[in-house]
Short mmCIF file of C-alpha atoms and ligand atoms in Angstrom, two decimals:
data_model
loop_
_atom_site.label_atom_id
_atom_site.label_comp_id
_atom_site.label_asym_id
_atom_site.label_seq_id
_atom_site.Cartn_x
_atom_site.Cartn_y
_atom_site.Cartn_z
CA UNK A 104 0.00 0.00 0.00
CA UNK A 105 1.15 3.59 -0.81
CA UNK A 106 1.64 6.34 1.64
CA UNK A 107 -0.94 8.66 2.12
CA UNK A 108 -0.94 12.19 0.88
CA UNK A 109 -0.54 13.85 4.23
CA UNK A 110 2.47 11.14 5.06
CA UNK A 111 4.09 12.24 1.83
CA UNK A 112 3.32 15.92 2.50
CA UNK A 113 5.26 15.43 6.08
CA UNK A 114 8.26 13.56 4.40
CA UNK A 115 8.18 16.45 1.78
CA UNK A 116 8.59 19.11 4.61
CA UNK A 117 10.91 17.30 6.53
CA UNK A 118 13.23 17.29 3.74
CA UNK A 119 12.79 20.40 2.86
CA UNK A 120 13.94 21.60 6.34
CA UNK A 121 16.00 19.08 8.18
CA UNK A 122 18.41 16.34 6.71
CA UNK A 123 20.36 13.28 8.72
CA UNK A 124 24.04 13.96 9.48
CA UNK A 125 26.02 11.15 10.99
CA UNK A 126 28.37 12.23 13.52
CA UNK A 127 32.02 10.98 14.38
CA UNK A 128 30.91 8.63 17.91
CA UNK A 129 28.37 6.88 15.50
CA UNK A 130 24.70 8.75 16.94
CA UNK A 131 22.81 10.81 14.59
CA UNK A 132 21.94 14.50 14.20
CA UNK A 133 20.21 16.84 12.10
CA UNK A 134 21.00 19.97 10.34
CA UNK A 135 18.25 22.45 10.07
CA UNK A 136 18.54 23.82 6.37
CA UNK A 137 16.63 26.96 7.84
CA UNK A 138 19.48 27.78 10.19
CA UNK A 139 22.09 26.48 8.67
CA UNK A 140 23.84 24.85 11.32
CA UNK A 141 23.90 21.69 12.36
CA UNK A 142 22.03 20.42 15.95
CA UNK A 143 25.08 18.83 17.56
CA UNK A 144 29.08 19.24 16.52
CA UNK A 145 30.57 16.41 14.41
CA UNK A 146 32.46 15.35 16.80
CA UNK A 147 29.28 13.57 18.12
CA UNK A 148 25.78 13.77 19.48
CA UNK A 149 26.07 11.91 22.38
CA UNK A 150 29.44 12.72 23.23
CA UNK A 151 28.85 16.39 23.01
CA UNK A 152 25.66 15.94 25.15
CA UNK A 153 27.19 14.53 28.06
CA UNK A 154 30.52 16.45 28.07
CA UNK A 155 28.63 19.42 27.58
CA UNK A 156 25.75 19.33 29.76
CA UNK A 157 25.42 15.82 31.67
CA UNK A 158 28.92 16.26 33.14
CA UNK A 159 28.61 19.78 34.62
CA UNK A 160 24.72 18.88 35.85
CA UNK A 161 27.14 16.89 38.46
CA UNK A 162 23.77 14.12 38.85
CA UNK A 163 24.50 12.82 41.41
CA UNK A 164 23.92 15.34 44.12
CA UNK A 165 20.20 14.23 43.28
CA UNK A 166 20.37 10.61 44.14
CA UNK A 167 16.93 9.75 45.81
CA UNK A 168 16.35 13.34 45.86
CA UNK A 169 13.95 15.31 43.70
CA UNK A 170 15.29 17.89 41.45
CA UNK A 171 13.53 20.51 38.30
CA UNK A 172 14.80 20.55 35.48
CA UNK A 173 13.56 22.89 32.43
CA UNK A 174 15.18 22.05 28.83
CA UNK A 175 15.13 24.79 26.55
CA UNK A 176 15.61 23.66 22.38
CA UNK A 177 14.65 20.36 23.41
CA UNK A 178 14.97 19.63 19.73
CA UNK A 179 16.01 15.24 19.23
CA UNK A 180 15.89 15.19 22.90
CA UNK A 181 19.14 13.79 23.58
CA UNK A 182 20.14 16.42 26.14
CA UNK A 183 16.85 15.45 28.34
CA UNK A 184 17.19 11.68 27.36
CA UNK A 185 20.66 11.50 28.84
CA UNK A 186 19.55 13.34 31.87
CA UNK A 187 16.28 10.69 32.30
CA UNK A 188 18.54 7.73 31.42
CA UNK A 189 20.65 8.75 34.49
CA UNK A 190 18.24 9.72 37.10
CA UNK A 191 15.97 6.30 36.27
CA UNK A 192 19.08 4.61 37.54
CA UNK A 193 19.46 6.78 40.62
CA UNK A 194 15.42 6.97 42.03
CA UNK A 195 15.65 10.79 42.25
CA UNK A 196 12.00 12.28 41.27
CA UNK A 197 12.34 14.57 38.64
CA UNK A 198 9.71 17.14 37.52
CA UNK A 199 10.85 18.87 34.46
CA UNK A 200 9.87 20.93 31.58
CA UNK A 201 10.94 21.34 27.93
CA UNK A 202 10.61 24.44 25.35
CA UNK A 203 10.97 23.73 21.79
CA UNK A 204 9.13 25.01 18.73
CA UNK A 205 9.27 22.04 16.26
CA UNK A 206 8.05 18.64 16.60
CA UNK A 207 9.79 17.44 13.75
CA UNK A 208 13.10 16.61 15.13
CA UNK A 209 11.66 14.48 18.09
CA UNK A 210 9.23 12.85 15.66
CA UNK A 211 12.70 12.06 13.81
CA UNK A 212 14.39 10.93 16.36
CA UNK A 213 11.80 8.32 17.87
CA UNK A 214 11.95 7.02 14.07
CA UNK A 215 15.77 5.84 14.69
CA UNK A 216 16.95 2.29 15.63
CA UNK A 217 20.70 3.54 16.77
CA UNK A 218 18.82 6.68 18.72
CA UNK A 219 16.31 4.52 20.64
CA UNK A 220 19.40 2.09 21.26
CA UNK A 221 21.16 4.50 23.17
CA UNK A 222 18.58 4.58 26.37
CA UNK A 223 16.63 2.50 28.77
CA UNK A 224 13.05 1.24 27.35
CA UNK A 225 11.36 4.03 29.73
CA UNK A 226 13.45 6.69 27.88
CA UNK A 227 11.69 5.93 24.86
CA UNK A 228 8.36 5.88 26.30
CA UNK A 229 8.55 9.16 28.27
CA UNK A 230 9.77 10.62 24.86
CA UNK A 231 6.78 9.03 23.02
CA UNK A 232 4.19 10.14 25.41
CA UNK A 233 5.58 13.97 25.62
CA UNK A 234 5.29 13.86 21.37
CA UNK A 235 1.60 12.43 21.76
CA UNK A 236 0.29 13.87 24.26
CA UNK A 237 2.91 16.76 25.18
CA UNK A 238 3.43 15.43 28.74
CA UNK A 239 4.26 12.15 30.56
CA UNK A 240 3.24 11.64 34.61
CA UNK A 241 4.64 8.29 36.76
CA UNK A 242 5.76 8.29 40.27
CA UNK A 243 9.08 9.83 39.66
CA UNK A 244 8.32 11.73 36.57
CA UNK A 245 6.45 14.45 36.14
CA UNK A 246 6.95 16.11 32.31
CA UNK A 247 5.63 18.43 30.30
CA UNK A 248 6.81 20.05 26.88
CA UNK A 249 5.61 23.48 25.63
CA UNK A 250 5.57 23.59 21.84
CA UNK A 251 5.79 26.78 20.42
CA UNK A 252 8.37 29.70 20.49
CA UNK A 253 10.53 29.49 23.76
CA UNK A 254 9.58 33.62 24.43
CA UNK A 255 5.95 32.99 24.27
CA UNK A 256 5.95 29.78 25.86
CA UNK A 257 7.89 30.23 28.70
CA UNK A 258 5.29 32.44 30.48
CA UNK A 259 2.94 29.20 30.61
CA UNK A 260 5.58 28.00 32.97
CA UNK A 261 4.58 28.08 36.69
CA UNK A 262 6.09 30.99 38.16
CA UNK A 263 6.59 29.29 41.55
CA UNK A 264 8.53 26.55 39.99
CA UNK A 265 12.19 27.24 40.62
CA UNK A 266 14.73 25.23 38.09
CA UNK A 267 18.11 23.23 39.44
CA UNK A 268 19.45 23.07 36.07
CA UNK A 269 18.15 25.08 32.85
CA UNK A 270 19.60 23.66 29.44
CA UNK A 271 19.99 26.43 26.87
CA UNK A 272 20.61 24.75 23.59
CA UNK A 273 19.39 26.76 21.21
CA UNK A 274 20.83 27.00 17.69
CA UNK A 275 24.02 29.49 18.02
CA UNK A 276 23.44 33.12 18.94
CA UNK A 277 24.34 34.21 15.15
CA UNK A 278 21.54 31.87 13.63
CA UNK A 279 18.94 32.27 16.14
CA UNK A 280 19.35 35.65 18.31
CA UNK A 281 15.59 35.03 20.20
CA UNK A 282 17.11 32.49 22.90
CA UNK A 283 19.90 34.46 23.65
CA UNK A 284 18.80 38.25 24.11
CA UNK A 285 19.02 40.05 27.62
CA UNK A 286 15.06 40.18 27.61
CA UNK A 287 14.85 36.31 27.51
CA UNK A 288 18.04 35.57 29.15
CA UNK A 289 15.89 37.77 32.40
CA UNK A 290 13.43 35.44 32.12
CA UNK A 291 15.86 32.35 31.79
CA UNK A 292 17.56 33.20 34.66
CA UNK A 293 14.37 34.10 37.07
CA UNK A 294 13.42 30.78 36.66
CA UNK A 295 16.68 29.58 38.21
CA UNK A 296 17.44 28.34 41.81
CA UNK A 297 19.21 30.22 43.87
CA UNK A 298 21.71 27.37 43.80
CA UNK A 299 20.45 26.12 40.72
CA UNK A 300 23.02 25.52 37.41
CA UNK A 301 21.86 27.35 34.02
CA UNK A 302 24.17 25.25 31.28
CA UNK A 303 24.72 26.21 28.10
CA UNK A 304 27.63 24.83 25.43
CA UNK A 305 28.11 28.84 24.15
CA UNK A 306 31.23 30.65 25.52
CA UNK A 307 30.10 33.38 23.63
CA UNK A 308 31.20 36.90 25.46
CA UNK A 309 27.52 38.70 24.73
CA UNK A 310 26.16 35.51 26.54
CA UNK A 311 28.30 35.65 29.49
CA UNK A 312 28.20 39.13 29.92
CA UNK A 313 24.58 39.53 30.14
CA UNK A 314 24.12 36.70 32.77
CA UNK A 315 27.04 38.50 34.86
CA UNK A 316 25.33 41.56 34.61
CA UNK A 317 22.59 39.76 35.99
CA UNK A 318 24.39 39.36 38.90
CA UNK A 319 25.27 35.66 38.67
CA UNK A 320 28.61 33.84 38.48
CA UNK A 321 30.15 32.61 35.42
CA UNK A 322 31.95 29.37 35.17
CA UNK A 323 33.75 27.32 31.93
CA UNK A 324 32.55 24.11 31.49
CA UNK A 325 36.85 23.80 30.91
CA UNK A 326 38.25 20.80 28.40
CA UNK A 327 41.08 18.46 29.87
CA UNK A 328 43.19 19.19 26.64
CA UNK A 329 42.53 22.82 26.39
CA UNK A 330 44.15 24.20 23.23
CA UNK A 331 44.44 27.89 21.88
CA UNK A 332 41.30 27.08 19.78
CA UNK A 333 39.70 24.79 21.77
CA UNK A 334 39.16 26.94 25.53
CA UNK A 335 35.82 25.89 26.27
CA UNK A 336 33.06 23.68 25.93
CA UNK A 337 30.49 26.04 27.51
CA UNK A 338 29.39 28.06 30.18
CA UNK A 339 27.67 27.40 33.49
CA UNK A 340 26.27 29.83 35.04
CA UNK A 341 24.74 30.18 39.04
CA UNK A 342 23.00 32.82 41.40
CA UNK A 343 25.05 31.62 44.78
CA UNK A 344 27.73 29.11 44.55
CA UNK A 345 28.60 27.36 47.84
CA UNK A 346 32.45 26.98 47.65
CA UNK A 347 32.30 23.13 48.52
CA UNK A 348 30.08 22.31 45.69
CA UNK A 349 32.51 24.53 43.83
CA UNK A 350 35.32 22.08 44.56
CA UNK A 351 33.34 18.67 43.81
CA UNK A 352 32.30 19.73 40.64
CA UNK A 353 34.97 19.11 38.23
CA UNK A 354 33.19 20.78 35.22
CA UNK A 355 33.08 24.32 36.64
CA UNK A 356 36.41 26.41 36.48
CA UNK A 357 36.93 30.37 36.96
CA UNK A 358 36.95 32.36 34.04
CA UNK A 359 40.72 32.91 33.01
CA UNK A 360 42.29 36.05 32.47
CA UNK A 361 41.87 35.50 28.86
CA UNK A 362 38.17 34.89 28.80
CA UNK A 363 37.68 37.89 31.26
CA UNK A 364 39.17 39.73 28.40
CA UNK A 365 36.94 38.69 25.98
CA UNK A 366 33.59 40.07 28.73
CA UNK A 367 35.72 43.67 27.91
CA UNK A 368 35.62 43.42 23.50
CA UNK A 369 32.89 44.18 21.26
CA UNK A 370 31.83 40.79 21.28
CA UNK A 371 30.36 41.25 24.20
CA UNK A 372 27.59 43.60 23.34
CA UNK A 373 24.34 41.62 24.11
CA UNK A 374 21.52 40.73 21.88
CA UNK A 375 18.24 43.13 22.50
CA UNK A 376 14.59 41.93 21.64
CA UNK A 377 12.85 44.06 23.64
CA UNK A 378 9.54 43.44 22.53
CA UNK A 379 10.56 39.39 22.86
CA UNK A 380 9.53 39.38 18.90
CA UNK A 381 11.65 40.82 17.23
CA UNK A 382 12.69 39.21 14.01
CA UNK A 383 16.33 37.88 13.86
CA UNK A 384 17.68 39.52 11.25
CA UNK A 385 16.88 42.74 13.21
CA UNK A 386 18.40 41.92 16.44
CA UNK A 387 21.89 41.11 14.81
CA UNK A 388 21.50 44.08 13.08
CA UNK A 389 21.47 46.52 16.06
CA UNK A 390 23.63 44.70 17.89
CA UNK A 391 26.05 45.36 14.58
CA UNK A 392 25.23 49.08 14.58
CA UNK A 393 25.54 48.94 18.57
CA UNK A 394 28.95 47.23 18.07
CA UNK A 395 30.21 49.91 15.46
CA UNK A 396 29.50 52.79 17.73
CA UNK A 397 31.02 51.22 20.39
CA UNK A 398 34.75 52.32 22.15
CA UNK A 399 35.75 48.67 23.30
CA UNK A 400 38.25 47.02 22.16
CA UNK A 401 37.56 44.12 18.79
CA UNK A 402 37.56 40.71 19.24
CA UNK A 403 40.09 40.21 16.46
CA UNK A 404 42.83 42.30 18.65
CA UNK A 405 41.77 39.94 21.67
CA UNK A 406 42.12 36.95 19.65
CA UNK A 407 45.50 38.14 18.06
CA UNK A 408 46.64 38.85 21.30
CA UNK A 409 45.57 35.48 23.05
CA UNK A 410 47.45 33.76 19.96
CA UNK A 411 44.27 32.27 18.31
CA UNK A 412 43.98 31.54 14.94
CA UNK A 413 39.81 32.33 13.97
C1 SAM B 516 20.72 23.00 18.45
S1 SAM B 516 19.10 22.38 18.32
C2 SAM B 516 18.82 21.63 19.90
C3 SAM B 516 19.42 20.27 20.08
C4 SAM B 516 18.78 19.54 21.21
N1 SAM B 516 19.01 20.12 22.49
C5 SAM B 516 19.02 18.05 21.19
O1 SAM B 516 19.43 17.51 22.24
O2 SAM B 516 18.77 17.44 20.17
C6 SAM B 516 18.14 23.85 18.48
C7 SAM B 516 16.66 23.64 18.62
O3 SAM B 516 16.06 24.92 18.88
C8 SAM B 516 14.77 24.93 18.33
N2 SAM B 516 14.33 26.34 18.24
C9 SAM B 516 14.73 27.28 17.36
N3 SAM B 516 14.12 28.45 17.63
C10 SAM B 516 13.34 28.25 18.71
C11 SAM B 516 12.46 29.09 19.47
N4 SAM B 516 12.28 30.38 19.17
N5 SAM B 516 11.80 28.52 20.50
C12 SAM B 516 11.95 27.22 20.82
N6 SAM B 516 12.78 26.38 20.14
C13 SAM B 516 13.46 26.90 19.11
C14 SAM B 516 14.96 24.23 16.99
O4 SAM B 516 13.74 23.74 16.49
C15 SAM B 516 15.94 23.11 17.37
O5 SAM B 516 15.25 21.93 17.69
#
């Protein structure tokens, strides 16, 4: 039997929007023709999911513990799919929320042998009940995904719900400006507990400097093998650190004095969307005319002076 029109209609828009890249540690990814950018590095789906936000979410301070979690570009799933496949494993309750304004890339992923292979059967189920019916409930998991733009949606959001880790993945701030401007970055970050752990895998300067003029403290998520190129794999960012957890967490490290540097160049002039929606193509360009008025110093003389090649 044939497919049906609306089947081929779907296939017809998924292609015409998102195609399959294969990444170096063997899971899969997408690339959003739209944005132009792929959803995960090369280097690897998985890999770059765990190094870049399971390792620094430092689990296991939640064991048989409850913890909230709110996921923001949910978009395959693998960042929230790693986190469930480690807390099933650990009894902690988890009550968590997701923001993401396609269903396409979950509906892809949920399609894939070698992505359902990667996690425990109740993974899978969680992520087929939240594409349903847009929310799964059990006695240690309590989810719910809001589709739709991340600026609108976010309001829907409880406001008494605090967050102990928010996961910022959205397409870089270049591409898609709306997840990363001060305006939504206030929001972000008013969601966050006191204590709580906002990850993202951008070391961008704009980023860092508007969540450290919000008044929190700004750590790198810092590589083993750190290289003139290769300084960061993201930022973590918290309200009130305690200075214990400071030293058990391996994945947070003080900005150096080269990074501080980079909070003091033109590249770190934030993205503005004051009216939270603004088009994109406007918010990069008054953050360039913002940039050219500007007295600080270029990246390009920080980057020449720090001995890096981009
Ligand atoms: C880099 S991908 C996220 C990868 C994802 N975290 C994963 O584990 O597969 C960025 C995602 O942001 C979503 N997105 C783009 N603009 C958005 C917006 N305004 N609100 C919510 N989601 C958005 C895209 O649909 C895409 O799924």
């Amino acid at each position: 039997m044939g497919r049906s029109r609306k089947t081929n209609q779907l296939i017809r828009e998924f292609l015409s929007e998102l195609k399959e890249v294969l990444t170096k540690d063997g899971s899969i990814t997408l690339r959003s023709l739209i944005f132009q950018e792929n959803f995960h590095s090369l280097e690897g789906a998985l890999k770059e999911t765990e190094i870049k936000f399971i390792y620094p979410s430092d689990l296991k301070r939640f064991k048989d513990k409850s913890l909230n979690v709110l996921d923001i570009c949910f978009g395959l799933g693998y960042n929230s799919a790693s986190l469930f496949n480690n807390v099933i494993r650990q009894n902690s309750l988890i009550n968590w929320y997701a923001l993401e304004i396609d269903k396409k890339p979950l509906e892809y992923s949920l399609g894939n042998k070698s992505f359902q292979k990667l996690w425990h059967p109740k993974v899978f189920k969680i992520l087929k009940a939240l594409l349903k019916n847009s929310k799964y409930k059990d006695q240690f998991f309590d989810c719910d995904i809001l589709w739709g733009d991340a600026r609108e949606k976010i309001k829907n959001i409880p406001a008494n719900i605090k967050f102990d880790l928010i996961y910022l993945d959205g397409f870089s701030p270049q591409k898609c400006p709306q997840v990363w401007s001060v305006e939504f970055l206030s929001k972000v970050t008013q969601k966050l507990n006191p204590q709580g752990y906002l990850i993202t895998y951008s070391c961008s300067a704009a980023i860092r400097s508007t969540l450290k003029d919000f008044g929190l403290n700004i750590f790198n998520n810092k590589p083993n093998l750190v290289s003139k190129n290769l300084w960061s794999y993201g930022t973590i960012a918290v309200k009130n650190i305690d200075e214990k957890v400071l030293q058990n967490n391996l994945y947070l490290k003080k900005l150096s004095w080269m990074e501080e540097e980079h909070l003091l160049t033109k590249a770190s002039i934030p993205y503005r969307d004051p009216t939270l929606n603004s088009n994109p193509k406007d918010i990069i360009k008054k953050r360039v005319q913002e940039q050219f008025l500007s007295n600080l110093k270029t990246s390009k003389k920080w980057r020449d002076k720090w001995g890096m090649t981009k």
